[in-house]
């Protein structure tokens, strides 16, 4: 499609068998045709943010690559677990790095959130913290419907990584349809 909207998908988990990574792989089949997805480069090897690194050798190459991928997208979807009621450190570290750039890649960028966790609230507390952090750097956060995949081990097949829960598929479809309209409106 000529006028497809480019959506960058960021997974907050670095784990090979991640439920959140499985969720990211389920998105294309649940999305309206105008959305085209790309997986973000990994933030797994970013150093811990330290202003001394930035001041002596500049931004690391893979931080720049991550920022460029965000800049090139029409919208971003972050799919992440919750760690200790908050944002996983690796993801927060990546956001902290790019937040120090002169042109912050998240500025005016439409962002939608999803989370999968094995717990009862499905990452809701992490999403709330992520909303705050991203709002502080002028991202434009999609509102509702929200996607929280709780008890993920019952809804995503451990072996195949397939999302098997129909109500979860439905809410993701609704969110992606809404996010496509939201991106178009923001553009
Ligand atoms: C360090 C750590 C902290 C966690 N804290 C929470 C939490 O606060 N809430 C929750 O629902 N699950 C929590 N969990 C469980 C995760 O939901 C579960 O490990 C999940 O599978 C992680 O996502 P992933 O499969 O995409 O890696 C935690 C897991 C880890 C490793």
mmCIF file of C-alpha atoms and ligand atoms in Angstrom:
data_model
loop_
_atom_site.group_PDB
_atom_site.id
_atom_site.type_symbol
_atom_site.label_atom_id
_atom_site.label_comp_id
_atom_site.label_asym_id
_atom_site.label_seq_id
_atom_site.Cartn_x
_atom_site.Cartn_y
_atom_site.Cartn_z
ATOM 1 C CA UNK A 1 0.000 0.000 0.000
ATOM 2 C CA UNK A 2 1.409 3.345 -1.028
ATOM 3 C CA UNK A 3 0.120 5.314 1.937
ATOM 4 C CA UNK A 4 0.839 2.840 4.707
ATOM 5 C CA UNK A 5 1.713 4.161 8.143
ATOM 6 C CA UNK A 6 5.076 2.976 9.459
ATOM 7 C CA UNK A 7 4.825 1.645 12.992
ATOM 8 C CA UNK A 8 7.948 0.798 14.962
ATOM 9 C CA UNK A 9 7.460 -1.931 17.554
ATOM 10 C CA UNK A 10 9.632 -1.811 20.674
ATOM 11 C CA UNK A 11 9.686 -4.838 22.963
ATOM 12 C CA UNK A 12 10.568 -4.099 26.574
ATOM 13 C CA UNK A 13 11.773 -7.642 27.285
ATOM 14 C CA UNK A 14 15.161 -9.014 26.222
ATOM 15 C CA UNK A 15 14.197 -12.591 27.067
ATOM 16 C CA UNK A 16 14.335 -15.102 24.205
ATOM 17 C CA UNK A 17 11.040 -16.763 25.110
ATOM 18 C CA UNK A 18 9.364 -13.464 26.016
ATOM 19 C CA UNK A 19 5.559 -13.289 26.122
ATOM 20 C CA UNK A 20 5.807 -9.646 25.112
ATOM 21 C CA UNK A 21 7.939 -10.517 22.099
ATOM 22 C CA UNK A 22 5.300 -13.109 21.191
ATOM 23 C CA UNK A 23 2.683 -10.366 21.419
ATOM 24 C CA UNK A 24 4.668 -8.152 19.043
ATOM 25 C CA UNK A 25 4.690 -10.988 16.504
ATOM 26 C CA UNK A 26 0.900 -11.286 16.730
ATOM 27 C CA UNK A 27 0.296 -7.651 15.773
ATOM 28 C CA UNK A 28 0.440 -7.726 11.941
ATOM 29 C CA UNK A 29 -2.375 -10.292 11.703
ATOM 30 C CA UNK A 30 -4.582 -8.186 13.977
ATOM 31 C CA UNK A 31 -3.910 -4.808 12.377
ATOM 32 C CA UNK A 32 -5.766 -2.836 9.718
ATOM 33 C CA UNK A 33 -4.004 -2.925 6.319
ATOM 34 C CA UNK A 34 -2.775 0.663 6.574
ATOM 35 C CA UNK A 35 -0.314 -0.229 9.351
ATOM 36 C CA UNK A 36 3.134 -1.599 8.399
ATOM 37 C CA UNK A 37 5.229 -2.875 11.310
ATOM 38 C CA UNK A 38 8.989 -2.906 11.815
ATOM 39 C CA UNK A 39 10.787 -4.306 14.864
ATOM 40 C CA UNK A 40 13.033 -1.783 16.608
ATOM 41 C CA UNK A 41 16.756 -2.537 16.893
ATOM 42 C CA UNK A 42 17.711 -3.975 20.264
ATOM 43 C CA UNK A 43 18.588 -1.736 23.198
ATOM 44 C CA UNK A 44 20.124 -4.755 24.933
ATOM 45 C CA UNK A 45 23.719 -3.556 24.663
ATOM 46 C CA UNK A 46 23.205 0.098 25.560
ATOM 47 C CA UNK A 47 25.514 1.116 28.426
ATOM 48 C CA UNK A 48 23.825 2.424 31.550
ATOM 49 C CA UNK A 49 23.115 6.079 30.925
ATOM 50 C CA UNK A 50 26.023 8.172 32.127
ATOM 51 C CA UNK A 51 26.454 11.815 31.126
ATOM 52 C CA UNK A 52 30.233 11.304 31.165
ATOM 53 C CA UNK A 53 29.952 8.836 28.264
ATOM 54 C CA UNK A 54 27.761 11.263 26.367
ATOM 55 C CA UNK A 55 30.162 14.143 27.045
ATOM 56 C CA UNK A 56 33.350 12.292 26.146
ATOM 57 C CA UNK A 57 32.412 9.999 23.250
ATOM 58 C CA UNK A 58 28.895 11.122 22.316
ATOM 59 C CA UNK A 59 25.900 8.868 21.906
ATOM 60 C CA UNK A 60 26.791 5.187 21.308
ATOM 61 C CA UNK A 61 26.137 3.980 17.754
ATOM 62 C CA UNK A 62 23.330 1.637 18.743
ATOM 63 C CA UNK A 63 21.599 4.417 20.708
ATOM 64 C CA UNK A 64 21.711 6.549 17.560
ATOM 65 C CA UNK A 65 20.325 3.632 15.517
ATOM 66 C CA UNK A 66 17.451 3.201 17.984
ATOM 67 C CA UNK A 67 16.700 6.938 17.866
ATOM 68 C CA UNK A 68 16.807 6.986 14.062
ATOM 69 C CA UNK A 69 14.353 4.079 13.885
ATOM 70 C CA UNK A 70 11.935 6.014 16.112
ATOM 71 C CA UNK A 71 12.351 9.174 14.031
ATOM 72 C CA UNK A 72 11.635 7.270 10.798
ATOM 73 C CA UNK A 73 8.351 5.869 12.116
ATOM 74 C CA UNK A 74 4.905 7.457 11.889
ATOM 75 C CA UNK A 75 4.027 5.836 15.201
ATOM 76 C CA UNK A 76 5.506 3.590 17.872
ATOM 77 C CA UNK A 77 4.025 0.695 19.822
ATOM 78 C CA UNK A 78 5.793 -0.312 23.022
ATOM 79 C CA UNK A 79 5.026 -3.835 24.235
ATOM 80 C CA UNK A 80 6.608 -4.463 27.601
ATOM 81 C CA UNK A 81 6.470 -6.471 30.795
ATOM 82 C CA UNK A 82 6.215 -4.878 34.220
ATOM 83 C CA UNK A 83 9.185 -5.279 36.557
ATOM 84 C CA UNK A 84 8.553 -4.618 40.219
ATOM 85 C CA UNK A 85 5.502 -2.504 39.413
ATOM 86 C CA UNK A 86 7.382 -0.340 36.942
ATOM 87 C CA UNK A 87 9.282 -0.021 33.639
ATOM 88 C CA UNK A 88 12.004 -2.674 32.986
ATOM 89 C CA UNK A 89 15.396 -1.032 33.512
ATOM 90 C CA UNK A 90 16.667 -1.753 29.986
ATOM 91 C CA UNK A 91 13.721 0.009 28.377
ATOM 92 C CA UNK A 92 13.858 2.941 30.803
ATOM 93 C CA UNK A 93 17.613 3.243 30.175
ATOM 94 C CA UNK A 94 16.978 3.392 26.410
ATOM 95 C CA UNK A 95 14.380 6.121 26.885
ATOM 96 C CA UNK A 96 16.761 8.015 29.183
ATOM 97 C CA UNK A 97 19.498 7.902 26.526
ATOM 98 C CA UNK A 98 17.380 9.317 23.706
ATOM 99 C CA UNK A 99 15.791 11.876 26.028
ATOM 100 C CA UNK A 100 19.188 13.609 26.166
ATOM 101 C CA UNK A 101 19.316 14.174 22.411
ATOM 102 C CA UNK A 102 18.938 17.666 21.009
ATOM 103 C CA UNK A 103 16.117 16.438 18.808
ATOM 104 C CA UNK A 104 14.289 13.964 21.002
ATOM 105 C CA UNK A 105 12.978 11.205 18.729
ATOM 106 C CA UNK A 106 9.793 10.724 20.756
ATOM 107 C CA UNK A 107 8.773 14.389 20.460
ATOM 108 C CA UNK A 108 5.326 14.650 18.835
ATOM 109 C CA UNK A 109 5.430 10.906 18.090
ATOM 110 C CA UNK A 110 2.187 8.953 18.478
ATOM 111 C CA UNK A 111 2.830 6.078 20.893
ATOM 112 C CA UNK A 112 0.557 3.187 21.905
ATOM 113 C CA UNK A 113 1.270 0.855 24.816
ATOM 114 C CA UNK A 114 0.685 -2.826 25.425
ATOM 115 C CA UNK A 115 1.877 -5.115 28.174
ATOM 116 C CA UNK A 116 1.897 -8.794 28.987
ATOM 117 C CA UNK A 117 2.729 -10.163 32.394
ATOM 118 C CA UNK A 118 2.218 -13.374 34.242
ATOM 119 C CA UNK A 119 0.578 -11.403 37.050
ATOM 120 C CA UNK A 120 -2.947 -10.288 37.718
ATOM 121 C CA UNK A 121 -2.857 -6.676 36.530
ATOM 122 C CA UNK A 122 -1.122 -7.350 33.220
ATOM 123 C CA UNK A 123 1.482 -4.599 33.469
ATOM 124 C CA UNK A 124 -0.930 -1.732 34.214
ATOM 125 C CA UNK A 125 1.436 -0.080 36.688
ATOM 126 C CA UNK A 126 4.290 -0.214 34.185
ATOM 127 C CA UNK A 127 2.068 1.414 31.546
ATOM 128 C CA UNK A 128 1.176 4.229 33.913
ATOM 129 C CA UNK A 129 4.855 4.922 34.606
ATOM 130 C CA UNK A 130 5.670 4.699 30.898
ATOM 131 C CA UNK A 131 2.940 7.225 30.145
ATOM 132 C CA UNK A 132 4.551 9.638 32.588
ATOM 133 C CA UNK A 133 8.105 9.152 31.282
ATOM 134 C CA UNK A 134 7.041 9.521 27.652
ATOM 135 C CA UNK A 135 4.866 12.540 28.376
ATOM 136 C CA UNK A 136 7.909 14.210 29.926
ATOM 137 C CA UNK A 137 9.611 14.022 26.511
ATOM 138 C CA UNK A 138 6.568 15.217 24.529
ATOM 139 C CA UNK A 139 5.397 11.929 23.035
ATOM 140 C CA UNK A 140 1.715 11.881 22.165
ATOM 141 C CA UNK A 141 0.233 8.904 23.952
ATOM 142 C CA UNK A 142 -2.739 6.983 22.581
ATOM 143 C CA UNK A 143 -5.525 6.682 25.151
ATOM 144 C CA UNK A 144 -8.028 3.854 24.807
ATOM 145 C CA UNK A 145 -8.603 1.003 24.411
ATOM 146 C CA UNK A 146 -5.743 -0.135 26.605
ATOM 147 C CA UNK A 147 -4.168 -3.571 26.150
ATOM 148 C CA UNK A 148 -3.173 -5.472 29.292
ATOM 149 C CA UNK A 149 -2.479 -9.171 28.844
ATOM 150 C CA UNK A 150 -2.621 -10.581 32.365
ATOM 151 C CA UNK A 151 -1.908 -14.228 33.225
ATOM 152 C CA UNK A 152 0.089 -14.312 29.963
ATOM 153 C CA UNK A 153 1.122 -17.941 30.412
ATOM 154 C CA UNK A 154 -2.531 -18.920 29.924
ATOM 155 C CA UNK A 155 -3.038 -16.757 26.827
ATOM 156 C CA UNK A 156 0.203 -17.219 24.905
ATOM 157 C CA UNK A 157 1.384 -20.704 24.033
ATOM 158 C CA UNK A 158 4.790 -21.195 25.664
ATOM 159 C CA UNK A 159 6.018 -23.546 22.928
ATOM 160 C CA UNK A 160 4.727 -21.888 19.749
ATOM 161 C CA UNK A 161 4.604 -18.303 21.035
ATOM 162 C CA UNK A 162 1.119 -18.012 19.583
ATOM 163 C CA UNK A 163 -1.466 -15.705 21.138
ATOM 164 C CA UNK A 164 -4.437 -17.996 21.679
ATOM 165 C CA UNK A 165 -6.875 -15.884 23.701
ATOM 166 C CA UNK A 166 -9.713 -14.542 21.551
ATOM 167 C CA UNK A 167 -10.820 -11.637 23.818
ATOM 168 C CA UNK A 168 -7.189 -10.446 23.856
ATOM 169 C CA UNK A 169 -7.053 -10.608 20.060
ATOM 170 C CA UNK A 170 -10.267 -8.573 19.885
ATOM 171 C CA UNK A 171 -9.027 -5.795 22.147
ATOM 172 C CA UNK A 172 -5.730 -5.623 20.249
ATOM 173 C CA UNK A 173 -7.651 -5.322 16.970
ATOM 174 C CA UNK A 174 -9.666 -2.464 18.437
ATOM 175 C CA UNK A 175 -6.580 -0.721 19.750
ATOM 176 C CA UNK A 176 -4.693 -1.017 16.452
ATOM 177 C CA UNK A 177 -7.683 0.276 14.467
ATOM 178 C CA UNK A 178 -7.925 3.223 16.870
ATOM 179 C CA UNK A 179 -4.172 3.809 16.759
ATOM 180 C CA UNK A 180 -4.190 3.936 12.937
ATOM 181 C CA UNK A 181 -6.805 6.727 13.078
ATOM 182 C CA UNK A 182 -4.866 8.450 15.872
ATOM 183 C CA UNK A 183 -1.618 8.479 13.858
ATOM 184 C CA UNK A 184 -3.434 9.856 10.825
ATOM 185 C CA UNK A 185 -4.998 12.586 12.974
ATOM 186 C CA UNK A 186 -1.674 13.564 14.562
ATOM 187 C CA UNK A 187 0.063 13.635 11.156
HETATM 188 C C1 LIG B 1 12.627 -8.577 37.712
HETATM 189 C C2 LIG B 1 11.191 -8.992 37.508
HETATM 190 C C3 LIG B 1 10.193 -8.284 38.117
HETATM 191 C C4 LIG B 1 8.850 -8.632 37.892
HETATM 192 N N1 LIG B 1 7.867 -7.855 38.433
HETATM 193 C C5 LIG B 1 6.587 -8.067 38.052
HETATM 194 C C6 LIG B 1 5.575 -7.127 38.407
HETATM 195 O O1 LIG B 1 5.800 -6.146 39.093
HETATM 196 N N2 LIG B 1 4.314 -7.365 37.967
HETATM 197 C C7 LIG B 1 4.006 -8.457 37.181
HETATM 198 O O2 LIG B 1 2.852 -8.597 36.801
HETATM 199 N N3 LIG B 1 4.952 -9.369 36.844
HETATM 200 C C8 LIG B 1 6.230 -9.174 37.239
HETATM 201 N N4 LIG B 1 7.212 -10.059 36.855
HETATM 202 C C9 LIG B 1 6.836 -11.265 36.119
HETATM 203 C C10 LIG B 1 6.738 -10.980 34.627
HETATM 204 O O3 LIG B 1 5.421 -10.589 34.310
HETATM 205 C C11 LIG B 1 7.080 -12.249 33.830
HETATM 206 O O4 LIG B 1 8.390 -12.664 34.130
HETATM 207 C C12 LIG B 1 6.918 -12.046 32.345
HETATM 208 O O5 LIG B 1 7.013 -13.297 31.705
HETATM 209 C C13 LIG B 1 7.978 -11.086 31.807
HETATM 210 O O6 LIG B 1 7.705 -10.757 30.468
HETATM 211 P P1 LIG B 1 8.404 -11.492 29.218
HETATM 212 O O7 LIG B 1 7.819 -12.885 29.194
HETATM 213 O O8 LIG B 1 7.985 -10.680 28.037
HETATM 214 O O9 LIG B 1 9.880 -11.512 29.447
HETATM 215 C C14 LIG B 1 8.550 -9.751 37.092
HETATM 216 C C15 LIG B 1 9.580 -10.474 36.503
HETATM 217 C C16 LIG B 1 10.880 -10.105 36.695
HETATM 218 C C17 LIG B 1 11.985 -10.887 36.001
#
